[in-house]
CSV table of C-alpha atoms in Angstrom, one decimal:
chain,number,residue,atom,x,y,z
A,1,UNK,CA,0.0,0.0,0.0
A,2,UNK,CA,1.5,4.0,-1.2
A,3,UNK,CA,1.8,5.5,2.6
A,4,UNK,CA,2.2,8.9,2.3
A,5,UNK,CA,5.0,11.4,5.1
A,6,UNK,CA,5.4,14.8,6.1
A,7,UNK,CA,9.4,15.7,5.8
A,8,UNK,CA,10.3,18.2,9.1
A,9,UNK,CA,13.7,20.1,9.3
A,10,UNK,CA,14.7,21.9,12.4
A,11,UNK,CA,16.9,25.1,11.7
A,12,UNK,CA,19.2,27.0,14.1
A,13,UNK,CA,18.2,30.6,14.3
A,14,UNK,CA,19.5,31.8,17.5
A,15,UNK,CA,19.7,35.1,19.0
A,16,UNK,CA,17.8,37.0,16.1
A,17,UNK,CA,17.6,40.3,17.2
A,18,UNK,CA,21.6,40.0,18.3
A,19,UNK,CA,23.1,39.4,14.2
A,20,UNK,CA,24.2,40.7,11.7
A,21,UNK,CA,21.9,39.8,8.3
A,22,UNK,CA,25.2,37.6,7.1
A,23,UNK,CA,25.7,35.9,10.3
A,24,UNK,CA,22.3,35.6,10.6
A,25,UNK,CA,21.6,33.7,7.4
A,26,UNK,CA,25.2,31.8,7.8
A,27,UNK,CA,23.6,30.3,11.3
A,28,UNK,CA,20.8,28.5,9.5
A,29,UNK,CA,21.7,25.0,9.5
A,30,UNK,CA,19.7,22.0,10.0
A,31,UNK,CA,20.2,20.6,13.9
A,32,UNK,CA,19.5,17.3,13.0
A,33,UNK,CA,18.4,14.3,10.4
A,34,UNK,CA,14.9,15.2,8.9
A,35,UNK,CA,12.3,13.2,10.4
A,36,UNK,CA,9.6,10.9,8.4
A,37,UNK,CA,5.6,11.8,10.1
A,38,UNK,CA,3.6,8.8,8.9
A,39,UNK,CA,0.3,9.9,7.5
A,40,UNK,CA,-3.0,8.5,6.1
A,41,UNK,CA,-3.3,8.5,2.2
A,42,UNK,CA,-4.3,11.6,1.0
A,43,UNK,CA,-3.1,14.1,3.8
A,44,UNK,CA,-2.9,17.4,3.2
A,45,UNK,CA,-2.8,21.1,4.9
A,46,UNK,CA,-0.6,19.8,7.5
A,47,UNK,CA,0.7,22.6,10.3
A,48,UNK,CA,2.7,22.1,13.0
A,49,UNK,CA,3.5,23.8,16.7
A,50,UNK,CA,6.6,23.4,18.9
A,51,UNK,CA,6.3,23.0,23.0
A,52,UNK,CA,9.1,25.2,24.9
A,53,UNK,CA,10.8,22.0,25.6
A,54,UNK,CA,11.1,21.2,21.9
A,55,UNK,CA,8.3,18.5,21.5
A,56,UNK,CA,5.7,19.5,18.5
A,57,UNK,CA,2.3,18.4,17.0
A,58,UNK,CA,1.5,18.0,13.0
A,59,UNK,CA,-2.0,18.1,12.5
A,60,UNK,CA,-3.6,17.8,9.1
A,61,UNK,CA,-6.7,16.8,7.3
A,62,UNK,CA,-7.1,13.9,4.2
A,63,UNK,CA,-9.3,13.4,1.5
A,64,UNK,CA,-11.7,11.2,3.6
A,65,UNK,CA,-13.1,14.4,5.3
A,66,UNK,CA,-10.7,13.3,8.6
A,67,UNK,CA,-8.5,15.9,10.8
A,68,UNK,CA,-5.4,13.7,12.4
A,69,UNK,CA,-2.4,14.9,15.1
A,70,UNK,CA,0.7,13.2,15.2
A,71,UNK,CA,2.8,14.2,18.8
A,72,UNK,CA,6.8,13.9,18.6
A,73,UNK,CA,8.4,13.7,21.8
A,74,UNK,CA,11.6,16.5,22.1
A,75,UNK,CA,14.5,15.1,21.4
A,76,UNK,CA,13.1,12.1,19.9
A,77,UNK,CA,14.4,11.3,15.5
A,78,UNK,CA,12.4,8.4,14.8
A,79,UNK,CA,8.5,9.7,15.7
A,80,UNK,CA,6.2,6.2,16.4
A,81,UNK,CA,3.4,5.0,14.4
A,82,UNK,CA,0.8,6.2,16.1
A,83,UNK,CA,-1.5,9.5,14.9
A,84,UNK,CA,-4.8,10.5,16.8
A,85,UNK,CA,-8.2,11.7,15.0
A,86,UNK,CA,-9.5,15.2,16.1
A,87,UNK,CA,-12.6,15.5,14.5
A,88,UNK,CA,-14.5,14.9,11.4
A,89,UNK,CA,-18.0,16.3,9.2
A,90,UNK,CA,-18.2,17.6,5.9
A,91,UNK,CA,-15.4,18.6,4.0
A,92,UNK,CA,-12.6,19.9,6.7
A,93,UNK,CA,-9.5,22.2,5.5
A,94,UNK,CA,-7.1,22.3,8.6
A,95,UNK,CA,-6.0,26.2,9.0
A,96,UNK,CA,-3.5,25.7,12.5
A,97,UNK,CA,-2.2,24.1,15.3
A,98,UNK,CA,-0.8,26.3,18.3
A,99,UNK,CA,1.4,25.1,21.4
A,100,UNK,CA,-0.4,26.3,24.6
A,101,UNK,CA,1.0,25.5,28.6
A,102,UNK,CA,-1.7,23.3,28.6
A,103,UNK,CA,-0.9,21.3,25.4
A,104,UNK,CA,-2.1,22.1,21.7
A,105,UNK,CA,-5.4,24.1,20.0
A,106,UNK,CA,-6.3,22.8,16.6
A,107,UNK,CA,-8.3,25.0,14.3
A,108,UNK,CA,-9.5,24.0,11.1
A,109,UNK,CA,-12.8,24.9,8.9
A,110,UNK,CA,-15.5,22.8,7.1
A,111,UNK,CA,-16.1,23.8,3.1
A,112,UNK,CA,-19.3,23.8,0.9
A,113,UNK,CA,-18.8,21.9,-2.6
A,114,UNK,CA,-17.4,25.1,-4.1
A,115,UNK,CA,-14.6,25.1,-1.6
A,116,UNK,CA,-15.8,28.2,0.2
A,117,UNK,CA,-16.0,27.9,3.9
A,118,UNK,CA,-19.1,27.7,5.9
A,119,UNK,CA,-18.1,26.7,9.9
A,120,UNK,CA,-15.0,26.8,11.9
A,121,UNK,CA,-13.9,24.2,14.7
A,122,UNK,CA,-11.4,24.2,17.3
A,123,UNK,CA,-10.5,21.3,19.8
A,124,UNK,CA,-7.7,21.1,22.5
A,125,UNK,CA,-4.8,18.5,23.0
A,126,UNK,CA,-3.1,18.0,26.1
A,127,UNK,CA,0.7,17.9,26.0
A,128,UNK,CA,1.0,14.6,24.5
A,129,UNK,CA,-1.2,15.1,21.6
A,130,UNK,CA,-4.2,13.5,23.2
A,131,UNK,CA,-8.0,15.4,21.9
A,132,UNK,CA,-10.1,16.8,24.8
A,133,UNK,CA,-13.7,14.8,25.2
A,134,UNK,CA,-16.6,16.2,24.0
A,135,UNK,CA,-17.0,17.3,20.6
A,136,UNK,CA,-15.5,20.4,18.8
A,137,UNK,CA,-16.4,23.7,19.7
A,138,UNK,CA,-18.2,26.0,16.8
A,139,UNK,CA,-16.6,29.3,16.6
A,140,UNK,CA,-17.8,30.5,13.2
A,141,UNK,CA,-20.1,30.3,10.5
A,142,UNK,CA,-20.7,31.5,6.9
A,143,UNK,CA,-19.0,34.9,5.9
A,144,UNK,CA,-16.2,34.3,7.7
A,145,UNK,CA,-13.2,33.7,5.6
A,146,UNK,CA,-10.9,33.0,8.4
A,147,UNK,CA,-10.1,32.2,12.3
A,148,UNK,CA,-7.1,31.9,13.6
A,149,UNK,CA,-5.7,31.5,16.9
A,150,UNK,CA,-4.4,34.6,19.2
A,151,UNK,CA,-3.3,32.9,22.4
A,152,UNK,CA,-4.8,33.7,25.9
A,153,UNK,CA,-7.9,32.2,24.9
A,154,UNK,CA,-8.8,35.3,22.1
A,155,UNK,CA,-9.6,34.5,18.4
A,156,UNK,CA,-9.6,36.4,15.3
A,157,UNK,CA,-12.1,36.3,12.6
A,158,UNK,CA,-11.8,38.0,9.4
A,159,UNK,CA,-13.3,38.1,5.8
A,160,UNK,CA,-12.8,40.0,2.3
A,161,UNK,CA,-14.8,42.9,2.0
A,162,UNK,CA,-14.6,43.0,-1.8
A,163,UNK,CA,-16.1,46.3,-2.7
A,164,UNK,CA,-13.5,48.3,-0.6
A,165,UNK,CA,-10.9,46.0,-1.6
A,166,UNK,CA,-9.7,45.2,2.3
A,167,UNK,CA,-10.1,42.7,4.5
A,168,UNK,CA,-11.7,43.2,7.8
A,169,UNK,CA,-11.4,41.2,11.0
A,170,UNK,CA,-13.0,41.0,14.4
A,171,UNK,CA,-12.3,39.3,17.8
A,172,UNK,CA,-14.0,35.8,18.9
A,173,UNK,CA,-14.5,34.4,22.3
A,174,UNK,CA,-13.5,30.6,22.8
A,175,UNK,CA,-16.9,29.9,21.9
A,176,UNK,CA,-17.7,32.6,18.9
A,177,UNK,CA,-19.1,35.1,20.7
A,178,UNK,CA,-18.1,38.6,18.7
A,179,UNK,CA,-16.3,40.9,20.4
A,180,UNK,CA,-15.1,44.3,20.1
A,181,UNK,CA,-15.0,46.7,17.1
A,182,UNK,CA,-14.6,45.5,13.3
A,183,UNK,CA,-11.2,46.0,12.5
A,184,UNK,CA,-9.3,46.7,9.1
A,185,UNK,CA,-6.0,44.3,9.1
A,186,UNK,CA,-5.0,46.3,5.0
A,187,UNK,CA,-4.7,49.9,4.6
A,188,UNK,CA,-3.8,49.7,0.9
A,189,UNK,CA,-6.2,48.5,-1.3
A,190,UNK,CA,-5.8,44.4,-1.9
A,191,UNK,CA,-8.0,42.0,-4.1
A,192,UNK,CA,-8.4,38.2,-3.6
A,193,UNK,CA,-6.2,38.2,-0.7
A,194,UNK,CA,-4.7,35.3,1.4
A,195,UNK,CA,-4.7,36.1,4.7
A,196,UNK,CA,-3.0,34.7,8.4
A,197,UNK,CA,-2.3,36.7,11.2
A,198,UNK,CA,-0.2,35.0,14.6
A,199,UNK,CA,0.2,36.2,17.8
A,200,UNK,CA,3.5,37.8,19.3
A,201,UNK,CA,5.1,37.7,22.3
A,202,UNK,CA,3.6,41.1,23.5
A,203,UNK,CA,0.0,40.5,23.4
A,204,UNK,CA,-0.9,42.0,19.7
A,205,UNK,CA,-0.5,40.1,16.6
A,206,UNK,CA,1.0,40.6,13.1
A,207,UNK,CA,-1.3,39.9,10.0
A,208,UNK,CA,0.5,38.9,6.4
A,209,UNK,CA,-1.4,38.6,3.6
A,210,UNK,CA,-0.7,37.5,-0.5
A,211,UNK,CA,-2.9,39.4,-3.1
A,212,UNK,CA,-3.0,41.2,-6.4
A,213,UNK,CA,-2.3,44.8,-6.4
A,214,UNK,CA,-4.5,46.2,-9.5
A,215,UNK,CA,-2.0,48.2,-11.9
A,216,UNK,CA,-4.4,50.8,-13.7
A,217,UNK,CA,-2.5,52.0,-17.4
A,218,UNK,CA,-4.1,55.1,-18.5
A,219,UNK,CA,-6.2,54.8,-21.9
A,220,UNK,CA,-6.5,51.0,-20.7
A,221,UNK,CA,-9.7,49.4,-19.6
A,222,UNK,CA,-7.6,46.4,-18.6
A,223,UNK,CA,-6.0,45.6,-15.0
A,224,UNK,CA,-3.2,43.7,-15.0
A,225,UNK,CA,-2.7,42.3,-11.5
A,226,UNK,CA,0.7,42.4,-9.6
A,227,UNK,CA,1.2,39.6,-6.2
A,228,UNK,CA,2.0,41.4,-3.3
A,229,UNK,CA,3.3,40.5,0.2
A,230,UNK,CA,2.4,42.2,2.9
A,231,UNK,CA,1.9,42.9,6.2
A,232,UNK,CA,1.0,44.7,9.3
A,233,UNK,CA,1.6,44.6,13.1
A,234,UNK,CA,-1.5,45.3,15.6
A,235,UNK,CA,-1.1,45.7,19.7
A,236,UNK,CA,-3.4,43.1,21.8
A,237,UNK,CA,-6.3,45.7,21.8
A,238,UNK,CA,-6.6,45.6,18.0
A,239,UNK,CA,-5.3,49.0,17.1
A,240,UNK,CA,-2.7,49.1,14.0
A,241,UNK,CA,1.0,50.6,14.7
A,242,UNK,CA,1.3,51.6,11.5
A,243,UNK,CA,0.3,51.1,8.0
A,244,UNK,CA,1.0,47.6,6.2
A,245,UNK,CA,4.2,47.0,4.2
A,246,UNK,CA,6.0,44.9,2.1
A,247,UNK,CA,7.5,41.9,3.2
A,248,UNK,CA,9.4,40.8,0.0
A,249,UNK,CA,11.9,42.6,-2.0
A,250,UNK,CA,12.4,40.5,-5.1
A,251,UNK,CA,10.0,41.5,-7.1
A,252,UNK,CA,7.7,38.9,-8.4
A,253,UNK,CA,6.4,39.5,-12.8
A,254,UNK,CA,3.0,41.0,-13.3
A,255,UNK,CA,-0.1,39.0,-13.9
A,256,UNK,CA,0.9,35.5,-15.5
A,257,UNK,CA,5.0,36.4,-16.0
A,258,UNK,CA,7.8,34.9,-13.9
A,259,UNK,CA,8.9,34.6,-11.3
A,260,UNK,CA,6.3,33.4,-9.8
A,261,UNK,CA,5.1,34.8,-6.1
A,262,UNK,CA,3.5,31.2,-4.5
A,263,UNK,CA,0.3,32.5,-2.1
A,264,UNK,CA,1.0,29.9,0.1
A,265,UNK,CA,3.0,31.5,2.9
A,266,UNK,CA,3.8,30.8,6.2
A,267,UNK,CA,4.7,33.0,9.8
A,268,UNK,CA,6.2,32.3,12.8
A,269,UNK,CA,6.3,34.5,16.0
A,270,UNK,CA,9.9,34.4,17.3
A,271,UNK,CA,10.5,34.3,21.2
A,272,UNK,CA,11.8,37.9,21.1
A,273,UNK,CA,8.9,39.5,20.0
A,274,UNK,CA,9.3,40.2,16.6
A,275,UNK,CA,8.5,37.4,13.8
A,276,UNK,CA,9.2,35.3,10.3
A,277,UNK,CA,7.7,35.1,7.5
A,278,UNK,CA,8.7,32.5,4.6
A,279,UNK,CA,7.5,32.1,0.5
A,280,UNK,CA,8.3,30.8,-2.5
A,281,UNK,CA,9.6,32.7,-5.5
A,282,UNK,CA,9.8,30.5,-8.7
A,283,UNK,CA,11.6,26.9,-7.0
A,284,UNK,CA,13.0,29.4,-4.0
A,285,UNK,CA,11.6,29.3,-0.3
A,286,UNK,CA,13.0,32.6,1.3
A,287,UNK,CA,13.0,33.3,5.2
A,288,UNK,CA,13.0,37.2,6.4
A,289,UNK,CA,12.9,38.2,9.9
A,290,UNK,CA,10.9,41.3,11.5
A,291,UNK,CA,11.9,42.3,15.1
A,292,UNK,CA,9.0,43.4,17.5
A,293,UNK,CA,8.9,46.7,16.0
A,294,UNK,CA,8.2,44.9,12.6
A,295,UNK,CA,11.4,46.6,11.1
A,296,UNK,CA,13.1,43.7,8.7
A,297,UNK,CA,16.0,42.5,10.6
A,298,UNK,CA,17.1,40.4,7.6
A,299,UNK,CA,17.3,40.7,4.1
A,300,UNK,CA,15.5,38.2,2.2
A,301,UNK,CA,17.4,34.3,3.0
A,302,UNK,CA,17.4,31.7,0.5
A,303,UNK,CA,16.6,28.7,2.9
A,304,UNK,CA,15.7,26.2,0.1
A,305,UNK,CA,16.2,26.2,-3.7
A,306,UNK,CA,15.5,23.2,-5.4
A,307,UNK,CA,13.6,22.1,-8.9
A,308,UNK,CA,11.1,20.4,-6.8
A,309,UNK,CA,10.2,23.3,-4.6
A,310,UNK,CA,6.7,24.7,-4.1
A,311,UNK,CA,6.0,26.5,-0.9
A,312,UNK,CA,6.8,26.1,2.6
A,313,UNK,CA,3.6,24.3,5.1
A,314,UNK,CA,4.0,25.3,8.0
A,315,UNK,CA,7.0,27.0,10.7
A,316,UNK,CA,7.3,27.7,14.3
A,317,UNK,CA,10.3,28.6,17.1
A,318,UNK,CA,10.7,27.0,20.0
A,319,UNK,CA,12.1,28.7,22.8
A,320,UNK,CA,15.9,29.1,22.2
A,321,UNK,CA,14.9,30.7,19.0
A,322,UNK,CA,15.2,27.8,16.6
A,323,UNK,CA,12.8,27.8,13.7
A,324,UNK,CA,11.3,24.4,12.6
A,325,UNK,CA,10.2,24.4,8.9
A,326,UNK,CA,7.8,22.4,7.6
């Protein structure tokens, strides 16, 4: 029988805020032999998170509308056998796993037959990996795009707002309850964005997003779209400091021209307060780092570039400052 794996690498990264962008980038180096997840045929979406002691939780969905966790023990380079089922029902699209004191919270989101989501889920894990009783809580439905987890038992739920060409966001309780003020995560215009937004060390959260800026030619009734990066760092009460920017410098080629910018992205809060974010340019995954001021602390770092490249899955630090890639 085809099995199918999930490939991890764990990269040293430490002392971010303390290097140089040369010593930084010559102090990523794999800390060890990749390890081999087992996973049911078909997986897909899989995202990981990292305990402080270095243990970490994949959790992904398959094609049999099934969300799994596998648990790997710190230290340990040959994971067991053994996965655990979270949850099932309709046609699930895991969105993230986050380590908590307490053990792990998995998000993910049930789609309609058009792929367009229509509820959102979360369960807790203890520390080993295990799923709370009970069933899964509901924290969203319909016209939500997004949820994602903020840490200190606050959520964030956000959606496109096409005609004003933003995306707007609002806070959740751990059971969906709205709270607060609707929010605007872009303050230049975007269309058909991308969007995930993490918590930091301080209380707020950053939010990146991938989209098409519209390039208007005079005399043209044509757009041409250009990708865009960007992002935007918020304080724990919501309120932007500052307006979004670009994460990449590379230039990717407008509309359908090379190189290609991949939408799927990933970010990692670092320890220190500041953050990562990692893409894919043509067969290139690049790593930049953000302190907690969101300045770039890093020029763009060519972490992988290989033929059979497509996009990083997922990243987090654990808590000497080491990123695991995914």
């Amino acid at each position: 029988m085809k099995r199918s794996f999930f490939v991890v690498f764990l990269i040293g990264a430490m002392g971010l805020g303390l290097m140089s962008p040369r010593r930084l980038a010559a102090q990523l180096a794999p800390l060890g032999p990749e390890a081999q997840l087992p996973a049911s045929g078909g997986a897909e979406r899989p995202d990981l998170a990292v305990q402080p002691g270095g243990g970490y939780a994949v959790v992904w969905d398959d094609l049999e509308a099934r969300v799994f966790s596998h648990y790997v023990a710190a230290g340990d380079e040959a994971p067991g056998e053994e996965t655990v089922f979270v949850g099932d029902g309709g046609l699930p699209a895991m969105d993230s796993v986050m380590a908590t004191p307490k053990g792990f919270e998995v998000l993910w989101h049930i789609t309609n037959d058009d792929g367009l989501p229509v509820a959102f889920y979360r369960r807790h894990l203890d520390p080993q990996g295990v799923p709370a009783s009970g069933k899964p809580v509901l924290l969203a439905r319909g016209g939500v795009d997004w949820v994602w987890d903020l840490g200190g038992s606050r959520f964030l739920a956000a959606w496109f707002m096409d005609p004003k060409q933003s995306i707007g966001a609002r806070f959740l309780s751990p059971f969906g309850k709205p709270a607060g003020l609707v929010m605007r995560l872009s303050s230049r215009p975007v269309d058909d964005p991308q969007a995930l937004a993490v918590p930091l060390t301080d209380g707020g959260f950053v939010a990146v997003w991938f989209g098409t800026r519209l390039d208007k030619e005079v005399g043209k009734e044509e757009e041409s779209g250009t990708s865009v990066l960007r992002a935007r760092r918020f304080n724990a009460a919501g309120q932007p400091l500052g307006p979004d920017f670009d994460v990449n410098t590379t230039p990717p080629g407008a509309g359908e021209t090379a190189p290609f910018l991949n939408p799927q992205f990933q970010v990692a809060a670092a320890p220190d307060g500041g953050f990562a974010v990692s893409w894919a340019l043509d067969q290139t995954i690049y790593l930049r780092y953000f302190d907690a001021a969101g300045r770039a602390v890093t020029p763009e770092i060519k972490a992988v570039s290989d033929s059979s490249v497509f996009a990083p899955v997922s990243m987090a630090f654990d808590d000497r400052g080491d990123l695991l890639l995914l």
